[in-house]
Coordinates of C-alpha atoms and ligand atoms in Angstrom, one line a residue:
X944 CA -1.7 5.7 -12.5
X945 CA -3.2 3.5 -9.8
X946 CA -6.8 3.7 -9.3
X947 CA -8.8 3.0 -6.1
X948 CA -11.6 0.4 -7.2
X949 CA -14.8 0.4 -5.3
X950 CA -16.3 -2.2 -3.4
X951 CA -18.8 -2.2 -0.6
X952 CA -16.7 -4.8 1.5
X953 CA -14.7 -1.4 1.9
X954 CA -11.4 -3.2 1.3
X955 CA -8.4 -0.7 0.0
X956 CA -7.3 -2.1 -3.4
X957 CA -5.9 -0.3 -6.6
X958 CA -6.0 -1.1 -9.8
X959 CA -3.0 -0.4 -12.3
X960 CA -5.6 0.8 -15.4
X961 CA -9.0 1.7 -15.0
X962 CA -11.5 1.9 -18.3
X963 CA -14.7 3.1 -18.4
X964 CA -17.2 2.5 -21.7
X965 CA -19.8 4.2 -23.1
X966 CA -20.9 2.1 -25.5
X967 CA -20.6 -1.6 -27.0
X968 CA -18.6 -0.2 -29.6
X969 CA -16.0 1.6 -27.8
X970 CA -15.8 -1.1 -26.1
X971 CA -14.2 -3.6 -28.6
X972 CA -11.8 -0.9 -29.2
X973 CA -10.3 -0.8 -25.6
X974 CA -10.2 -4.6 -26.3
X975 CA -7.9 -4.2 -29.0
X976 CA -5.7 -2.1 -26.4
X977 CA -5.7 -4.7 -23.9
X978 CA -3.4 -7.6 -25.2
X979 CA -2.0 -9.9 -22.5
X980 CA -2.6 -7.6 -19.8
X981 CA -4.5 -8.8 -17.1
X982 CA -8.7 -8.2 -17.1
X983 CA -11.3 -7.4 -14.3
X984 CA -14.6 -6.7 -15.4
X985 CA -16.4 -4.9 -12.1
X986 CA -19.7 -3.8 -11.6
X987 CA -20.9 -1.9 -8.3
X988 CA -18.5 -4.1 -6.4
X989 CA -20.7 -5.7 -4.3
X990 CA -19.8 -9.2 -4.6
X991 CA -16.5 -9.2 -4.7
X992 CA -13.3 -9.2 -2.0
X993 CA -9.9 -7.8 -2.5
X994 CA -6.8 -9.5 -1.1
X995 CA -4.4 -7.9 -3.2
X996 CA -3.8 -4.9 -5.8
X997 CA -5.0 -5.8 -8.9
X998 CA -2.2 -5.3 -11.4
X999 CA -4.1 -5.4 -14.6
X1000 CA -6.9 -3.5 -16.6
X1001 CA -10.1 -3.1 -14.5
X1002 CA -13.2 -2.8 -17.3
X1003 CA -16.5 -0.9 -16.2
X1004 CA -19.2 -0.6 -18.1
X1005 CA -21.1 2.9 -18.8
X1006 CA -24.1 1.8 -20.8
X1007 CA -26.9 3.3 -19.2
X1008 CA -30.0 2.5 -21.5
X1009 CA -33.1 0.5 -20.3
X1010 CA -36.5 0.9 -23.1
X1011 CA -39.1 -2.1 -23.8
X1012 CA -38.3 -3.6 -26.8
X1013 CA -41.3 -5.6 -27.8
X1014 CA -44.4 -6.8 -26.1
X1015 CA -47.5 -9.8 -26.6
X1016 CA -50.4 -9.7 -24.4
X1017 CA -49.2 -11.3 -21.3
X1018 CA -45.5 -10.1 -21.5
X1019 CA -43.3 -7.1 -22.3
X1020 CA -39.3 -7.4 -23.3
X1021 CA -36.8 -4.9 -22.1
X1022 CA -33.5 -4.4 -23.1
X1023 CA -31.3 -3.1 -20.5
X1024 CA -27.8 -1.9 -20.6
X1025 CA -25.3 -3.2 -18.0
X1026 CA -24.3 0.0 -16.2
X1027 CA -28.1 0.3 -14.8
X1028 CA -28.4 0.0 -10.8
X1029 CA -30.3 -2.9 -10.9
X1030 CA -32.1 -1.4 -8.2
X1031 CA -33.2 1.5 -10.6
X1032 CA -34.2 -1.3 -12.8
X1033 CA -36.6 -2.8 -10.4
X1034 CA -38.2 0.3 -9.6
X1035 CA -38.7 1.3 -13.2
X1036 CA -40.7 -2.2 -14.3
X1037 CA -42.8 -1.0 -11.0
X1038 CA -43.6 2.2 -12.0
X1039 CA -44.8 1.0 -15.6
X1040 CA -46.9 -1.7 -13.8
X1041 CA -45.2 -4.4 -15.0
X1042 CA -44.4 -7.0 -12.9
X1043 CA -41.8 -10.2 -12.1
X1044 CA -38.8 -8.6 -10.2
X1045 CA -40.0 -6.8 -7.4
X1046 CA -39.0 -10.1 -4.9
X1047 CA -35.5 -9.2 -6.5
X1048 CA -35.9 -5.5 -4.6
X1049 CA -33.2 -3.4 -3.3
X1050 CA -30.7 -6.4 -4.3
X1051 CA -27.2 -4.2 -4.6
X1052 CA -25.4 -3.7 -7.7
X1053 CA -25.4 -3.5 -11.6
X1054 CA -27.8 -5.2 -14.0
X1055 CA -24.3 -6.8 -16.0
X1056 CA -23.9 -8.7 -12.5
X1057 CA -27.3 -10.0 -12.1
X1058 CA -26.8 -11.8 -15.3
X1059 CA -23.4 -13.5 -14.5
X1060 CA -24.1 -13.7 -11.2
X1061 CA -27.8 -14.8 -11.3
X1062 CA -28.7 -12.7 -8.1
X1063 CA -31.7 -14.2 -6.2
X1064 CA -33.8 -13.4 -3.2
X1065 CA -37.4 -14.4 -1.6
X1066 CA -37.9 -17.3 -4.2
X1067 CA -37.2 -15.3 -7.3
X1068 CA -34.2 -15.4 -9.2
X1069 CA -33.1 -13.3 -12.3
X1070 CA -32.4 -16.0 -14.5
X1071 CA -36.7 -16.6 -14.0
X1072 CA -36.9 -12.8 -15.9
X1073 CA -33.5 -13.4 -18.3
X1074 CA -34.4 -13.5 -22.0
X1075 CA -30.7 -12.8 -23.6
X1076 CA -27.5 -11.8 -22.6
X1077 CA -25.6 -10.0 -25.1
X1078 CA -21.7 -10.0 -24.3
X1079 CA -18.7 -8.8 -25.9
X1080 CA -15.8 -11.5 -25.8
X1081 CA -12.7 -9.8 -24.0
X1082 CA -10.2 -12.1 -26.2
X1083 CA -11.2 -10.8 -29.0
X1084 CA -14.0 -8.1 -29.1
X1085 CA -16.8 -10.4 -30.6
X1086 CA -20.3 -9.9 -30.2
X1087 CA -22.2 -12.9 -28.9
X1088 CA -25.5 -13.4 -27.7
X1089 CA -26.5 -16.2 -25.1
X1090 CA -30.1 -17.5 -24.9
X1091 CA -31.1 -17.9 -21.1
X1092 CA -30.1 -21.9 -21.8
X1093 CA -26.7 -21.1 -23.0
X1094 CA -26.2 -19.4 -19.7
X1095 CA -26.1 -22.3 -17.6
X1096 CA -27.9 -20.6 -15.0
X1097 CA -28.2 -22.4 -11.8
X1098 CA -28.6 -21.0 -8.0
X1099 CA -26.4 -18.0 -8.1
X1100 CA -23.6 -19.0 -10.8
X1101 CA -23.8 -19.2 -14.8
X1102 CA -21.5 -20.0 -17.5
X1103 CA -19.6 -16.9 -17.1
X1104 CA -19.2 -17.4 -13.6
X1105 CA -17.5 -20.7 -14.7
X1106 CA -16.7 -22.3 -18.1
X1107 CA -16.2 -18.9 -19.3
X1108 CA -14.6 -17.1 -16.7
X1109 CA -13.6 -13.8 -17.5
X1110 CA -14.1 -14.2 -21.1
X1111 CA -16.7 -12.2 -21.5
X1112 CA -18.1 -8.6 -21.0
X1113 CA -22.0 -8.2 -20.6
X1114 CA -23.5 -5.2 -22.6
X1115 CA -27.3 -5.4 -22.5
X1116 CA -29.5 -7.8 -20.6
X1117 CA -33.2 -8.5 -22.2
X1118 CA -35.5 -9.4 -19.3
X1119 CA -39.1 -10.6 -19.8
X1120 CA -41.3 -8.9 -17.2
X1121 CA -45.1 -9.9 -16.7
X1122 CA -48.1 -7.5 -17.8
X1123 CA -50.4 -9.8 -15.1
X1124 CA -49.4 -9.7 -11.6
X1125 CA -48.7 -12.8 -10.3
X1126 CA -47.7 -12.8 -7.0
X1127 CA -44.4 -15.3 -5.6
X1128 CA -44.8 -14.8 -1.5
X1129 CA -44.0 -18.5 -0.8
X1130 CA -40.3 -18.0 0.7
X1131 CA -40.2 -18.2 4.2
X1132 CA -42.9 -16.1 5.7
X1133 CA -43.2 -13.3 3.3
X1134 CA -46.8 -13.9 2.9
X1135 CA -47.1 -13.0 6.7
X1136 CA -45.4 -10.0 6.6
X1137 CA -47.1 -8.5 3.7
X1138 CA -49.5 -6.3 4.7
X1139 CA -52.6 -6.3 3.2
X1140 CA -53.0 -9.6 0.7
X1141 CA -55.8 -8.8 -0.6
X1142 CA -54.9 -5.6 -2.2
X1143 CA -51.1 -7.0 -3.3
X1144 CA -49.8 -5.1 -6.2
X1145 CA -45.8 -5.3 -6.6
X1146 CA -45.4 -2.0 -5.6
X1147 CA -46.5 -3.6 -2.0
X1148 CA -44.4 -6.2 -2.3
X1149 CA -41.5 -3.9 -2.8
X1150 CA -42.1 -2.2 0.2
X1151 CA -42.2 -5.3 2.2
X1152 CA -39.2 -6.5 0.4
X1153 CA -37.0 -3.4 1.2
X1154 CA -38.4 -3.1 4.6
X1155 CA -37.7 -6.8 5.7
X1156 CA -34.2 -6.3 3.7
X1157 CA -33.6 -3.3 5.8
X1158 CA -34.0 -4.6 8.8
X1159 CA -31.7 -7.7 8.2
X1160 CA -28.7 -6.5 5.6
X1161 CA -26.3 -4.6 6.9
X1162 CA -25.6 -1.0 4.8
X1163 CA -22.0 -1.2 3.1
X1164 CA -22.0 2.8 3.5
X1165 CA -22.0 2.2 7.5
X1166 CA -20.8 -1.4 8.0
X1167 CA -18.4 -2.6 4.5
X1168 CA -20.2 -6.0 3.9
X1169 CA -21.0 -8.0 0.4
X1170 CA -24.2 -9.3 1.2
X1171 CA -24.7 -13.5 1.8
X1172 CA -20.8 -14.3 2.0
X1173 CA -21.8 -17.8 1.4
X1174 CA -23.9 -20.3 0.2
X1175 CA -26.7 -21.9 0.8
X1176 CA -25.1 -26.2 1.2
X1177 CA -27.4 -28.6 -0.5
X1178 CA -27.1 -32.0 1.5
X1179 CA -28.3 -35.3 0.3
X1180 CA -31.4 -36.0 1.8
X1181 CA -29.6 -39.2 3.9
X1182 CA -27.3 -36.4 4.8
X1183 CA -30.1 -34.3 5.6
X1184 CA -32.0 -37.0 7.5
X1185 CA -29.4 -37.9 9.7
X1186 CA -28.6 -34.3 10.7
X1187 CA -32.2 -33.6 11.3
X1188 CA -32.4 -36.7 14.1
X1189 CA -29.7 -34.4 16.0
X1190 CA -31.1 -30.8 15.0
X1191 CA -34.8 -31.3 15.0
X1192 CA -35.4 -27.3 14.9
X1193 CA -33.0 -26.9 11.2
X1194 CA -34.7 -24.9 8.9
X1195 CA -34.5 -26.4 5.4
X1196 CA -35.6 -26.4 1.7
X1197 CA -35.9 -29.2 -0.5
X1198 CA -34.8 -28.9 -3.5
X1199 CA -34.3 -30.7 -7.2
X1200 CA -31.1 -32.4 -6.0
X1201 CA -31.2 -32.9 -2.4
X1202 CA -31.8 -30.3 0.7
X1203 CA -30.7 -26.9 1.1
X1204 CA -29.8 -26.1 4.8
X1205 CA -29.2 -22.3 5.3
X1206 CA -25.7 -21.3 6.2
X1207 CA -26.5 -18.4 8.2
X1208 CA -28.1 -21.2 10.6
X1209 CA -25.3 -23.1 10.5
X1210 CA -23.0 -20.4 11.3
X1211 CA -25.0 -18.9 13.9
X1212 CA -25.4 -22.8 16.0
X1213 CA -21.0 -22.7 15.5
X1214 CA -21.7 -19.0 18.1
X1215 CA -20.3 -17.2 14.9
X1216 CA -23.2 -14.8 14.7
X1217 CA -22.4 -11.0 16.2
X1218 CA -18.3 -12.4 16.5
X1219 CA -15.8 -10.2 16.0
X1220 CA -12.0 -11.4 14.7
X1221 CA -10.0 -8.1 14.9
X1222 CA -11.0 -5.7 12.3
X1223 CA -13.8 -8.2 10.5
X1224 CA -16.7 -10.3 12.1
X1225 CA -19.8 -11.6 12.0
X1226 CA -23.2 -9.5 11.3
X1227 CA -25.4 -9.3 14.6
X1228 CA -28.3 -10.0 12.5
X1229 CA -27.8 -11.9 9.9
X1230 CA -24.8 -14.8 10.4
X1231 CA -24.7 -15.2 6.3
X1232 CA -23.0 -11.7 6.0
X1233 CA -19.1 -11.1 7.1
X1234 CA -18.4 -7.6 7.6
X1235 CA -16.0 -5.2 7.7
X1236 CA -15.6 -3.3 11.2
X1237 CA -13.3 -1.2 10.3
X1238 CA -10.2 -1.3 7.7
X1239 CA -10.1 -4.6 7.4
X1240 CA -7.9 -6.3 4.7
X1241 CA -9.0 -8.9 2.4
X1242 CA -6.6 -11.2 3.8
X1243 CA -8.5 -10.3 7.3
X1244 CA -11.8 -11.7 5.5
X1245 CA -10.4 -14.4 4.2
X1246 CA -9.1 -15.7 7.2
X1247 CA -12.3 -15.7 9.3
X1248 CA -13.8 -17.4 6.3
X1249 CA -11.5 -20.0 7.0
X1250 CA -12.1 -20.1 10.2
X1251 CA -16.0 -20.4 9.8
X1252 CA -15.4 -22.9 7.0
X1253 CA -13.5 -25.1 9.4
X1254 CA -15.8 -25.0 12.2
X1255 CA -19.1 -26.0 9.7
X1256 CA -17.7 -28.9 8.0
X1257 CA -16.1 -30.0 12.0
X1258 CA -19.8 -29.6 13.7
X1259 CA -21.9 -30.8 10.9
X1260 CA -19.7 -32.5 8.7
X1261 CA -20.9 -29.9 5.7
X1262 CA -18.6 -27.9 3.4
X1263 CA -19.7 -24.2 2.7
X1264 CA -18.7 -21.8 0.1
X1265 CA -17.9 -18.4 -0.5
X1266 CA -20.7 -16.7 -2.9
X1267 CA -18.4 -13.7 -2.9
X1268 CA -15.5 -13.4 -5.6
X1269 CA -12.3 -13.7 -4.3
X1270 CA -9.6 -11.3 -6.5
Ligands
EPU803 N1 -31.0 -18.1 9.8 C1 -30.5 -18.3 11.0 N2 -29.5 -17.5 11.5 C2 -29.0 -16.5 10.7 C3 -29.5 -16.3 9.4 C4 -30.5 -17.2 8.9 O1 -30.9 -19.2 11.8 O2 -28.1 -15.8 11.2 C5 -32.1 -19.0 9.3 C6 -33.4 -18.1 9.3 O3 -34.0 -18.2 10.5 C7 -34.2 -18.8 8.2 C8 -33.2 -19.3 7.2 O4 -31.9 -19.3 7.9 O5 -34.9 -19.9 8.7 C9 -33.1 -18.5 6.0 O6 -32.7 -17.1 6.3 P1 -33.0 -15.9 5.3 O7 -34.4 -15.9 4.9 O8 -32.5 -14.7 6.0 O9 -32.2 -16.2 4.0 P2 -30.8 -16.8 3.7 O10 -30.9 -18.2 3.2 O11 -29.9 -16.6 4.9 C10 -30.8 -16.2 1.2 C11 -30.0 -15.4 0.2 C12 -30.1 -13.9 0.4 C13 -31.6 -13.6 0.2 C14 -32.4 -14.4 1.2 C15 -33.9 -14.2 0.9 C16 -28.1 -16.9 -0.3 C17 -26.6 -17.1 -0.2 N3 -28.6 -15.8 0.3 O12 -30.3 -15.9 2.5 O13 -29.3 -13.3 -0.6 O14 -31.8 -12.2 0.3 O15 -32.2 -15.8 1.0 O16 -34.2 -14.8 -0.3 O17 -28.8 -17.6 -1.0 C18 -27.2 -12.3 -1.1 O18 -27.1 -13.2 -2.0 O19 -26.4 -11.4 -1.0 C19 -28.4 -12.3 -0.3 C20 -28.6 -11.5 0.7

């Protein structure tokens, strides 16, 4: 029986077997069920494209459990399963006054993805808040537990988002939260547009995360759309220095191994932004997001990817990629 599989790009795509778990140990035994068929481990679908049926198993986890699991003075640890919205997640640290992932506010999808995927946003990233990751090997239905260094975490990728590739299921994420606020309001202008500093507490900086998010992300239930389509170039800082002679106005970052020049900046100077290609285009406010107008196919996305791709590296002689998970 083929199954619809959900994503927030919108895309129509069916998968031959859909599984659902409830728990780490029914998991290993669908594993046992799945022999050489073909695996996709989802979680809300918002990071991934469809270009074709997927003729296989799709896996989706159902553990739904988040509780503290031990604390010191300055820190508590909760263990949180990978079915939680991470959203959800957020919102409860918040509402028990601890603190660390409120920059990471209103970010779509599961808590299993923010692990693989190491979701970031307004200078925070989850592999900052990552204590374990405890997985469930797909081969074979082992139990394995990574330490944030055995992760491999670097700007939105990990070692399961490479080396091991679709090995591996994630179960629970520990994350270590803060008991003392400290606020991060140094990306971009967020400390600007926060209103009152003096009396920041991360519920505040929620608001002004989900506001400013809001007003710049496009909603997949009105306009299909997986958030940043690419990312963020680093460029050697010759690179860098030469492009800045002829761009004087780029914004940039610098960063441990070179300079990081937005995409959506690059994208926007190519007249991409607010473009429309048939049934996908370009996001009006935000250049960074490719969206859906309309029954799009995957191919349709992939395409004007291309396209974008092309007309990047030909202006400014840089090569961007896709953040978003091509099936
Ligand atoms: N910019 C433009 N034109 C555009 C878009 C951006 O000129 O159309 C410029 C902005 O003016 C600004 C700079 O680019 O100077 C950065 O823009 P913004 O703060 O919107 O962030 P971003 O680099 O485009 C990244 C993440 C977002 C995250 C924001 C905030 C990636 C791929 N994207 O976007 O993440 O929310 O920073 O931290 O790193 C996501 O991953 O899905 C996502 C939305």
């Amino acid at each position: 029986m083929y199954r619809r599989i959900k994503n927030t790009f919108g895309i129509e795509a069916q998968a031959k077997r859909w599984l659902e778990y409830r728990s780490e140990a029914e998991l290993v035994k669908m594993v046992s069920t799945l022999h050489a068929d073909r695996v996709l481990h989802v979680g809300g679908g918002s990071n991934l494209l469809f270009t074709q049926d997927f003729d296989g198993t799709v896996l989706h986890s159902g553990i739904r459990f988040v509780a503290p699991i031990s604390a010191d003075a300055e820190h508590v640890w909760v263990r949180v399963g990978a079915a939680i919205v991470w959203d959800d997640f957020v919102a409860y640290t918040i509402a028990n006054g601890w603190s660390g992932a409120e920059n990471l506010s209103l970010i779509p999808g599961e808590v299993g993805a923010s692990a693989v995927q190491n979701i970031g946003a307004y200078g925070v990233e989850a592999k900052d808040l990552i204590e374990t990751v405890e997985c469930v090997s797909l081969v074979d239905g082992s139990r394995r537990v990574f330490s944030n260094d055995e992760c491999n975490y670097s700007y939105r990728s990990s070692i399961f988002k490479h080396e091991l590739k679709g090995q591996y299921a994630v179960t629970y994420v520990t994350y270590r939260l803060s008991k003392r606020f400290v606020p991060h309001l140094d990306y971009g202008n967020l400390r600007n547009q926060v209103a009152d500093v003096s009396s920041l507490s991360p519920a505040a900086i929620r608001k002004t995360i989900i506001e400013i998010r809001k007003s710049k992300l496009p909603d997949p239930q009105v306009l299909g759309n997986a958030g940043s389509f690419f990312m963020n170039p680093v460029v050697t800082r010759e690179k860098f220095e030469a492009l800045q002679a002829d761009y004087p106005q780029m914004p940039f970052y610098d960063v441990a191994d070179g300079v990081k020049i937005p995409a959506g900046w690059l994208i926007e100077q190519c007249g991409w932004k607010g473009r429309t290609l048939g049934r996908v285009g370009v996001y009006e406010k935000q250049a960074l997001i490719l969206v859906n107008r309309g029954g799009a196919t995957g191919e349709e996305v992939v395409n004007l990817c291309r396209t974008i791709q092309h007309d990047v590296a030909d202006r400014f002689g840089i090569d961007i990629y896709p953040e978003v998970n091509f099936i």
